[in-house]
CSV table of C-alpha atoms in Angstrom, one decimal:
chain,number,residue,atom,x,y,z
S,8,UNK,CA,0.0,0.0,0.0
S,9,UNK,CA,2.8,2.4,0.9
S,10,UNK,CA,4.6,1.6,-2.3
S,11,UNK,CA,1.5,2.4,-4.4
S,12,UNK,CA,1.0,5.6,-2.5
S,13,UNK,CA,4.5,6.8,-3.4
S,14,UNK,CA,4.0,5.6,-6.9
S,15,UNK,CA,0.8,7.6,-7.3
S,16,UNK,CA,2.4,10.7,-5.9
S,17,UNK,CA,5.2,10.4,-8.5
S,18,UNK,CA,2.6,9.9,-11.3
S,19,UNK,CA,0.8,13.0,-10.3
S,20,UNK,CA,4.0,15.0,-10.2
S,21,UNK,CA,5.0,13.6,-13.6
S,22,UNK,CA,1.6,14.5,-15.2
S,23,UNK,CA,1.8,18.0,-13.7
S,24,UNK,CA,5.3,18.5,-15.1
S,25,UNK,CA,4.3,17.1,-18.5
S,26,UNK,CA,1.4,19.4,-18.8
S,27,UNK,CA,3.7,22.4,-18.4
S,28,UNK,CA,6.6,21.1,-20.5
S,29,UNK,CA,8.6,23.9,-22.1
S,30,UNK,CA,8.8,24.1,-25.8
S,31,UNK,CA,11.5,25.0,-28.3
S,32,UNK,CA,11.3,26.3,-31.9
S,33,UNK,CA,14.2,26.5,-34.4
S,34,UNK,CA,14.6,29.6,-36.5
S,35,UNK,CA,17.4,30.0,-39.1
S,36,UNK,CA,18.3,32.8,-41.5
S,37,UNK,CA,20.8,32.0,-44.3
S,38,UNK,CA,22.3,34.5,-46.7
S,39,UNK,CA,21.9,32.9,-50.2
S,40,UNK,CA,24.0,35.5,-52.0
S,41,UNK,CA,21.0,37.6,-53.0
S,42,UNK,CA,18.6,37.5,-50.0
S,43,UNK,CA,18.0,36.1,-46.6
S,44,UNK,CA,16.3,32.7,-46.7
S,45,UNK,CA,14.4,31.6,-43.5
S,46,UNK,CA,13.5,28.3,-42.1
S,47,UNK,CA,11.3,28.1,-39.0
S,48,UNK,CA,10.6,24.7,-37.3
S,49,UNK,CA,7.6,24.8,-34.9
S,50,UNK,CA,6.3,21.9,-32.9
S,51,UNK,CA,3.0,20.6,-34.1
S,52,UNK,CA,1.8,20.3,-30.5
S,53,UNK,CA,2.5,24.1,-30.0
S,54,UNK,CA,0.8,25.0,-33.3
S,55,UNK,CA,-2.2,23.0,-32.2
S,56,UNK,CA,-2.4,25.2,-29.1
S,57,UNK,CA,-1.7,28.4,-31.0
S,58,UNK,CA,-3.9,28.1,-34.1
S,59,UNK,CA,-5.6,24.7,-33.9
S,60,UNK,CA,-4.7,22.1,-36.5
S,61,UNK,CA,-6.6,19.0,-35.5
S,62,UNK,CA,-9.7,19.6,-37.5
S,63,UNK,CA,-11.5,16.3,-36.7
S,64,UNK,CA,-10.4,16.2,-33.0
S,65,UNK,CA,-9.0,12.7,-33.3
S,66,UNK,CA,-5.8,13.5,-31.5
S,67,UNK,CA,-3.6,13.3,-34.6
S,68,UNK,CA,-2.4,16.1,-36.9
S,69,UNK,CA,-2.2,14.9,-40.5
S,70,UNK,CA,-0.3,16.6,-43.5
S,71,UNK,CA,-3.7,17.4,-45.0
S,72,UNK,CA,-4.9,19.2,-41.9
S,73,UNK,CA,-1.6,21.2,-41.8
S,74,UNK,CA,-1.9,22.1,-45.5
S,75,UNK,CA,-5.5,23.3,-44.9
S,76,UNK,CA,-4.3,25.6,-42.1
S,77,UNK,CA,-1.1,26.6,-43.9
S,78,UNK,CA,-2.1,30.2,-44.5
S,79,UNK,CA,-3.3,30.7,-40.9
S,80,UNK,CA,0.0,29.1,-39.6
S,81,UNK,CA,2.2,31.4,-41.7
S,82,UNK,CA,0.2,34.5,-40.9
S,83,UNK,CA,0.2,33.7,-37.2
S,84,UNK,CA,3.9,33.0,-37.0
S,85,UNK,CA,5.2,35.8,-39.3
S,86,UNK,CA,3.0,38.3,-37.4
S,87,UNK,CA,5.2,37.5,-34.4
S,88,UNK,CA,8.5,37.8,-36.1
S,89,UNK,CA,10.2,41.0,-37.1
S,90,UNK,CA,13.4,41.4,-39.0
S,91,UNK,CA,15.0,44.7,-39.9
S,92,UNK,CA,18.3,45.7,-41.6
S,93,UNK,CA,20.0,48.9,-40.5
S,94,UNK,CA,16.7,50.0,-38.9
S,95,UNK,CA,14.5,49.4,-41.9
S,96,UNK,CA,11.9,46.6,-41.7
S,97,UNK,CA,12.4,43.7,-44.0
S,98,UNK,CA,9.4,42.2,-45.8
S,99,UNK,CA,8.7,38.6,-44.8
S,100,UNK,CA,6.9,36.2,-47.1
S,101,UNK,CA,6.0,32.6,-46.5
S,102,UNK,CA,7.1,30.2,-49.2
S,103,UNK,CA,5.6,26.9,-48.1
S,104,UNK,CA,4.9,24.6,-45.2
S,105,UNK,CA,6.0,21.0,-44.7
S,106,UNK,CA,6.4,18.5,-41.9
S,107,UNK,CA,9.7,17.3,-40.4
S,108,UNK,CA,10.5,14.9,-37.6
S,109,UNK,CA,12.6,16.1,-34.6
S,110,UNK,CA,13.9,14.1,-31.7
S,111,UNK,CA,10.7,15.1,-29.7
S,112,UNK,CA,8.1,14.7,-32.3
S,113,UNK,CA,6.6,16.3,-35.5
S,114,UNK,CA,7.3,19.8,-36.5
S,115,UNK,CA,5.9,22.1,-39.1
S,116,UNK,CA,8.6,23.8,-41.2
S,117,UNK,CA,7.8,27.2,-42.5
S,118,UNK,CA,10.1,28.4,-45.3
S,119,UNK,CA,10.1,32.1,-45.9
S,120,UNK,CA,12.2,34.9,-47.3
S,121,UNK,CA,13.2,38.2,-45.8
S,122,UNK,CA,13.6,41.0,-48.3
S,123,UNK,CA,16.1,43.3,-46.6
S,124,UNK,CA,18.3,46.1,-48.1
S,125,UNK,CA,21.1,44.6,-50.3
S,126,UNK,CA,23.9,45.7,-48.0
S,127,UNK,CA,23.2,45.9,-44.3
S,128,UNK,CA,25.7,46.1,-41.5
S,129,UNK,CA,23.3,45.3,-38.7
S,130,UNK,CA,20.4,42.9,-38.5
S,131,UNK,CA,17.8,43.0,-35.8
S,132,UNK,CA,15.5,40.1,-35.1
S,133,UNK,CA,12.4,40.5,-32.9
S,134,UNK,CA,10.9,37.0,-32.0
S,135,UNK,CA,7.7,36.9,-30.0
S,136,UNK,CA,6.1,33.6,-31.1
S,137,UNK,CA,4.4,31.3,-28.5
S,138,UNK,CA,5.5,33.4,-25.5
S,139,UNK,CA,1.8,34.2,-24.9
S,140,UNK,CA,1.1,30.5,-24.4
S,141,UNK,CA,4.3,29.3,-22.6
S,142,UNK,CA,6.6,31.7,-20.9
S,143,UNK,CA,9.3,29.0,-20.9
S,144,UNK,CA,9.2,28.7,-24.7
S,145,UNK,CA,12.6,29.4,-26.3
S,146,UNK,CA,13.4,30.4,-29.9
S,147,UNK,CA,16.7,28.8,-30.9
S,148,UNK,CA,18.2,30.9,-33.6
S,149,UNK,CA,21.1,30.5,-36.1
S,150,UNK,CA,22.3,33.2,-38.5
S,151,UNK,CA,24.4,31.7,-41.3
S,152,UNK,CA,26.6,33.7,-43.6
S,153,UNK,CA,29.6,32.6,-45.8
S,154,UNK,CA,31.9,34.2,-43.3
S,155,UNK,CA,30.5,32.1,-40.4
S,156,UNK,CA,27.5,31.4,-38.2
S,157,UNK,CA,26.0,33.0,-35.1
S,158,UNK,CA,23.5,31.6,-32.8
S,159,UNK,CA,21.2,33.0,-30.1
S,160,UNK,CA,18.3,32.1,-27.9
S,161,UNK,CA,15.2,34.2,-27.7
S,162,UNK,CA,13.1,34.3,-24.6
S,163,UNK,CA,10.3,36.5,-23.1
S,164,UNK,CA,13.1,38.4,-21.3
S,165,UNK,CA,15.1,38.8,-24.4
S,166,UNK,CA,12.8,38.8,-27.5
S,167,UNK,CA,14.9,41.3,-29.5
S,168,UNK,CA,18.5,40.8,-30.5
S,169,UNK,CA,20.9,42.6,-32.8
S,170,UNK,CA,23.6,41.0,-34.9
S,171,UNK,CA,26.5,42.9,-36.4
S,172,UNK,CA,27.2,41.6,-39.8
S,173,UNK,CA,30.3,43.7,-40.5
S,174,UNK,CA,32.4,41.7,-38.0
S,175,UNK,CA,32.3,38.4,-36.1
S,176,UNK,CA,30.5,40.0,-33.1
S,177,UNK,CA,31.0,39.2,-29.5
S,178,UNK,CA,31.0,35.6,-28.3
S,179,UNK,CA,30.0,36.2,-24.7
S,180,UNK,CA,26.3,37.0,-25.3
S,181,UNK,CA,26.0,33.9,-27.5
S,182,UNK,CA,27.9,31.7,-24.9
S,183,UNK,CA,25.7,33.1,-22.1
S,184,UNK,CA,22.5,32.3,-24.0
S,185,UNK,CA,23.5,28.7,-24.5
S,186,UNK,CA,24.6,28.4,-20.8
S,187,UNK,CA,21.1,29.5,-19.8
S,188,UNK,CA,19.5,27.1,-22.3
S,189,UNK,CA,21.6,24.2,-21.0
S,190,UNK,CA,20.4,24.9,-17.4
S,191,UNK,CA,16.8,25.2,-18.5
S,192,UNK,CA,17.1,21.9,-20.5
S,193,UNK,CA,18.4,19.9,-17.5
S,194,UNK,CA,15.9,21.3,-15.1
S,195,UNK,CA,13.1,20.4,-17.5
S,196,UNK,CA,14.5,16.9,-18.2
S,197,UNK,CA,12.6,14.9,-15.6
S,198,UNK,CA,14.2,11.6,-16.7
S,199,UNK,CA,17.7,13.0,-16.3
S,200,UNK,CA,16.7,14.4,-12.9
S,201,UNK,CA,15.3,11.1,-11.7
S,202,UNK,CA,18.3,9.2,-12.8
S,203,UNK,CA,20.6,11.6,-10.9
S,204,UNK,CA,18.3,11.5,-7.9
S,205,UNK,CA,18.3,7.7,-7.9
S,206,UNK,CA,22.1,7.7,-7.9
S,207,UNK,CA,22.2,10.2,-5.0
S,208,UNK,CA,19.6,8.7,-2.7
S,209,UNK,CA,21.9,6.0,-1.2
S,210,UNK,CA,24.9,8.4,-1.0
S,211,UNK,CA,24.7,8.9,2.8
S,212,UNK,CA,24.2,5.1,3.4
S,213,UNK,CA,26.4,2.0,3.1
S,214,UNK,CA,25.2,-1.5,2.6
S,215,UNK,CA,25.8,-3.8,5.6
S,216,UNK,CA,24.6,-7.3,4.8
S,217,UNK,CA,20.9,-7.1,4.0
S,218,UNK,CA,20.4,-3.7,5.6
S,219,UNK,CA,21.7,-0.1,5.3
S,220,UNK,CA,23.8,1.8,7.8
S,221,UNK,CA,24.5,5.4,8.0
S,222,UNK,CA,27.9,6.6,6.7
S,223,UNK,CA,30.1,7.9,9.5
S,224,UNK,CA,31.2,11.3,8.2
S,225,UNK,CA,30.6,13.9,5.6
S,226,UNK,CA,34.0,13.2,3.9
S,227,UNK,CA,32.9,9.7,3.1
S,228,UNK,CA,29.6,10.9,1.7
S,229,UNK,CA,31.2,13.7,-0.2
S,230,UNK,CA,33.7,11.3,-1.8
S,231,UNK,CA,30.9,9.0,-2.9
S,232,UNK,CA,28.9,11.9,-4.5
S,233,UNK,CA,31.9,13.4,-6.2
S,234,UNK,CA,32.8,10.1,-7.8
S,235,UNK,CA,29.3,9.3,-9.0
S,236,UNK,CA,28.6,12.8,-10.3
S,237,UNK,CA,32.0,13.1,-12.0
S,238,UNK,CA,31.5,9.7,-13.8
S,239,UNK,CA,28.0,10.8,-14.9
S,240,UNK,CA,29.3,14.2,-16.1
S,241,UNK,CA,32.3,12.8,-18.0
S,242,UNK,CA,30.2,10.2,-19.7
S,243,UNK,CA,27.3,12.5,-20.8
S,244,UNK,CA,29.7,15.2,-21.9
S,245,UNK,CA,31.6,12.8,-24.1
S,246,UNK,CA,28.6,11.5,-26.0
S,247,UNK,CA,27.0,14.9,-26.1
S,248,UNK,CA,30.0,16.2,-28.0
S,249,UNK,CA,30.3,13.1,-30.2
S,250,UNK,CA,26.6,13.2,-31.1
S,251,UNK,CA,26.5,16.9,-31.9
S,252,UNK,CA,29.6,16.4,-34.1
S,253,UNK,CA,27.8,13.5,-35.7
S,254,UNK,CA,30.3,10.8,-34.8
S,255,UNK,CA,27.4,9.0,-33.0
S,256,UNK,CA,24.0,8.7,-34.5
S,257,UNK,CA,21.4,6.4,-32.9
S,258,UNK,CA,17.6,6.6,-33.5
S,259,UNK,CA,16.2,9.0,-30.9
S,260,UNK,CA,13.5,6.6,-30.0
S,261,UNK,CA,16.1,4.0,-29.0
S,262,UNK,CA,18.0,6.6,-27.0
S,263,UNK,CA,15.0,7.9,-25.2
S,264,UNK,CA,13.8,4.3,-24.4
S,265,UNK,CA,17.3,3.5,-23.0
S,266,UNK,CA,17.2,6.6,-20.8
S,267,UNK,CA,13.9,5.4,-19.4
S,268,UNK,CA,15.5,2.0,-18.8
S,269,UNK,CA,18.5,3.6,-17.1
S,270,UNK,CA,16.2,5.3,-14.6
S,271,UNK,CA,14.5,2.0,-13.8
S,272,UNK,CA,17.8,0.2,-13.3
S,273,UNK,CA,19.3,3.0,-11.1
S,274,UNK,CA,16.2,2.9,-8.9
S,275,UNK,CA,16.0,-0.9,-8.7
S,276,UNK,CA,19.6,-0.8,-7.6
S,277,UNK,CA,18.5,1.2,-4.5
S,278,UNK,CA,16.1,-1.7,-3.7
S,279,UNK,CA,18.1,-4.8,-4.5
S,280,UNK,CA,21.7,-3.3,-4.1
S,281,UNK,CA,23.1,-5.0,-7.2
S,282,UNK,CA,25.8,-2.4,-7.7
S,283,UNK,CA,26.3,-0.8,-4.3
S,284,UNK,CA,30.0,-0.6,-4.6
S,285,UNK,CA,29.9,0.1,-8.4
S,286,UNK,CA,27.5,2.9,-8.7
S,287,UNK,CA,30.3,4.9,-10.3
S,288,UNK,CA,30.3,2.5,-13.3
S,289,UNK,CA,26.5,2.5,-13.4
S,290,UNK,CA,26.6,6.3,-13.6
S,291,UNK,CA,29.3,6.3,-16.3
S,292,UNK,CA,27.7,3.6,-18.4
S,293,UNK,CA,24.2,5.1,-18.5
S,294,UNK,CA,25.7,8.6,-18.6
S,295,UNK,CA,26.8,7.7,-22.1
S,296,UNK,CA,23.2,7.2,-23.1
S,297,UNK,CA,22.0,10.4,-21.4
S,298,UNK,CA,24.5,12.4,-23.3
S,299,UNK,CA,23.0,11.3,-26.6
S,300,UNK,CA,19.6,12.4,-25.3
S,301,UNK,CA,20.8,15.8,-24.1
S,302,UNK,CA,22.3,16.4,-27.5
S,303,UNK,CA,18.8,16.4,-29.1
S,304,UNK,CA,18.3,20.2,-28.7
S,305,UNK,CA,21.5,21.1,-30.5
S,306,UNK,CA,21.0,18.6,-33.2
S,307,UNK,CA,17.5,20.0,-33.9
S,308,UNK,CA,19.1,23.5,-34.2
S,309,UNK,CA,21.1,22.1,-37.2
S,310,UNK,CA,24.0,24.6,-36.6
S,311,UNK,CA,26.7,24.6,-39.2
S,312,UNK,CA,30.0,23.2,-38.0
S,313,UNK,CA,31.5,26.7,-37.6
S,314,UNK,CA,28.9,27.5,-35.0
S,315,UNK,CA,28.8,24.2,-33.1
S,316,UNK,CA,31.8,24.5,-30.8
S,317,UNK,CA,30.6,27.7,-29.0
S,318,UNK,CA,27.0,26.4,-28.7
S,319,UNK,CA,28.2,23.0,-27.5
S,320,UNK,CA,30.5,24.6,-24.9
S,321,UNK,CA,27.9,26.9,-23.6
S,322,UNK,CA,25.1,24.3,-23.5
S,323,UNK,CA,27.3,21.7,-21.7
S,324,UNK,CA,28.4,24.3,-19.2
S,325,UNK,CA,24.8,25.1,-18.6
S,326,UNK,CA,23.9,21.4,-18.1
S,327,UNK,CA,26.7,21.0,-15.5
S,328,UNK,CA,25.8,24.2,-13.7
S,329,UNK,CA,22.1,23.1,-13.6
S,330,UNK,CA,23.2,19.7,-12.3
S,331,UNK,CA,25.3,21.3,-9.5
S,332,UNK,CA,22.3,23.4,-8.4
S,333,UNK,CA,20.2,20.3,-8.2
S,334,UNK,CA,22.9,18.5,-6.2
S,335,UNK,CA,23.3,21.5,-3.9
S,336,UNK,CA,19.6,21.4,-3.1
S,337,UNK,CA,19.1,17.6,-2.9
S,338,UNK,CA,22.2,16.6,-1.0
S,339,UNK,CA,21.5,18.4,2.3
S,340,UNK,CA,18.0,17.0,2.2
S,341,UNK,CA,19.3,13.5,1.5
S,342,UNK,CA,21.9,13.8,4.4
S,343,UNK,CA,19.2,15.0,6.8
S,344,UNK,CA,16.7,12.4,5.7
S,345,UNK,CA,19.3,9.6,6.0
S,346,UNK,CA,19.7,10.4,9.7
S,347,UNK,CA,16.0,9.5,10.2
S,348,UNK,CA,14.8,6.0,10.9
S,349,UNK,CA,12.2,6.0,8.1
S,350,UNK,CA,14.7,6.9,5.3
S,351,UNK,CA,15.8,3.4,4.2
S,352,UNK,CA,12.3,2.1,3.9
S,353,UNK,CA,10.1,5.1,3.1
S,354,UNK,CA,12.5,7.1,0.9
S,355,UNK,CA,15.1,4.7,-0.5
S,356,UNK,CA,12.8,1.6,-0.9
S,357,UNK,CA,9.3,3.0,-1.5
S,358,UNK,CA,10.5,6.1,-3.2
S,359,UNK,CA,12.7,4.1,-5.6
S,360,UNK,CA,9.8,1.7,-6.2
S,361,UNK,CA,7.7,4.7,-7.4
S,362,UNK,CA,10.6,5.8,-9.7
S,363,UNK,CA,10.8,2.3,-11.1
S,364,UNK,CA,7.1,2.4,-11.9
S,365,UNK,CA,7.3,5.8,-13.6
S,366,UNK,CA,10.4,4.8,-15.6
S,367,UNK,CA,8.7,1.6,-16.8
S,368,UNK,CA,5.7,3.7,-18.1
S,369,UNK,CA,8.2,6.0,-20.0
S,370,UNK,CA,9.9,2.9,-21.3
S,371,UNK,CA,6.7,1.5,-22.8
S,372,UNK,CA,5.6,4.9,-24.1
S,373,UNK,CA,9.0,5.5,-25.8
S,374,UNK,CA,9.6,1.9,-26.9
S,375,UNK,CA,6.2,1.4,-28.4
S,376,UNK,CA,5.4,5.0,-29.4
S,377,UNK,CA,2.2,5.1,-27.4
S,378,UNK,CA,0.8,7.6,-24.9
S,379,UNK,CA,-0.1,6.4,-21.4
S,380,UNK,CA,0.3,9.4,-19.2
S,381,UNK,CA,-1.8,12.5,-20.0
S,382,UNK,CA,0.2,15.3,-21.6
């Protein structure tokens, strides 16, 4: 009964989180030699909320339904995007709508052109799409010219950004934007969070036969946490880079299913103590899989190679900073809880049981491409 109570609480938390999942859109401007050519990838689920695409309310959005609402989609999106060159507004015209698959589902791709003055030194982009529906929405932007690429992240706090075309421009604002995006991504990645939490839950305890005992001092706990977190960080940083640079390419559905499985195994290990002395290797092994999942955002941005290094550095720094914040909050609570009599049973055992149940649902959803939890 207690296990089911914890499980139901986790399901409720998961549903609430899922209902408020942040969204990303991917906007690019490329200089063709004669004009700026734009591509804007918007999630179908976001467009459904913004303009309504599912005409027959069957829960699926077909290509026909998207075509029928094509003019409305283009008008809605382009009315929330402004581009100007040297202070003069550029005319934006939609040139077609198609469907593309990203790592997190279907996207509508709006192709458009921006008629700006032939020679501009400064380009200003004003992005305000979907902020009215989701304040956590982000517009991930890339500006591609023969001389190089720039990238940026638009948010409600920073909807307007200016790009100097005469020079390379400053790298710090671009780096800071991806640091912030990395932190946001890890905080919204509930599967990554539960995997990390499952690894940390037994950090203040040691296995003694069939029971758990409290570790004697903070140094012992700190050494354990440092080893586990370092292994996880090294592993996911490695595959994050290899995936973004396209040395690794696995189907996202397999990767997402494997991440769900990793959460289940890490939580089961808290119950059955399979790898008590080898949690570092567990963190490293499954960390390799998590890195490929974390790379999805940068892959969907489709940055040219010249713009990948800075975005990758900033994004990975953001992921690590976000992870450190989570550890700083969770570890004192875990230490305090581990000093209580109920911790081994109520938190470590029943809490991990709930995590296992939730991870198995994710595994079925991702492996079989079905929806079980409400979104």
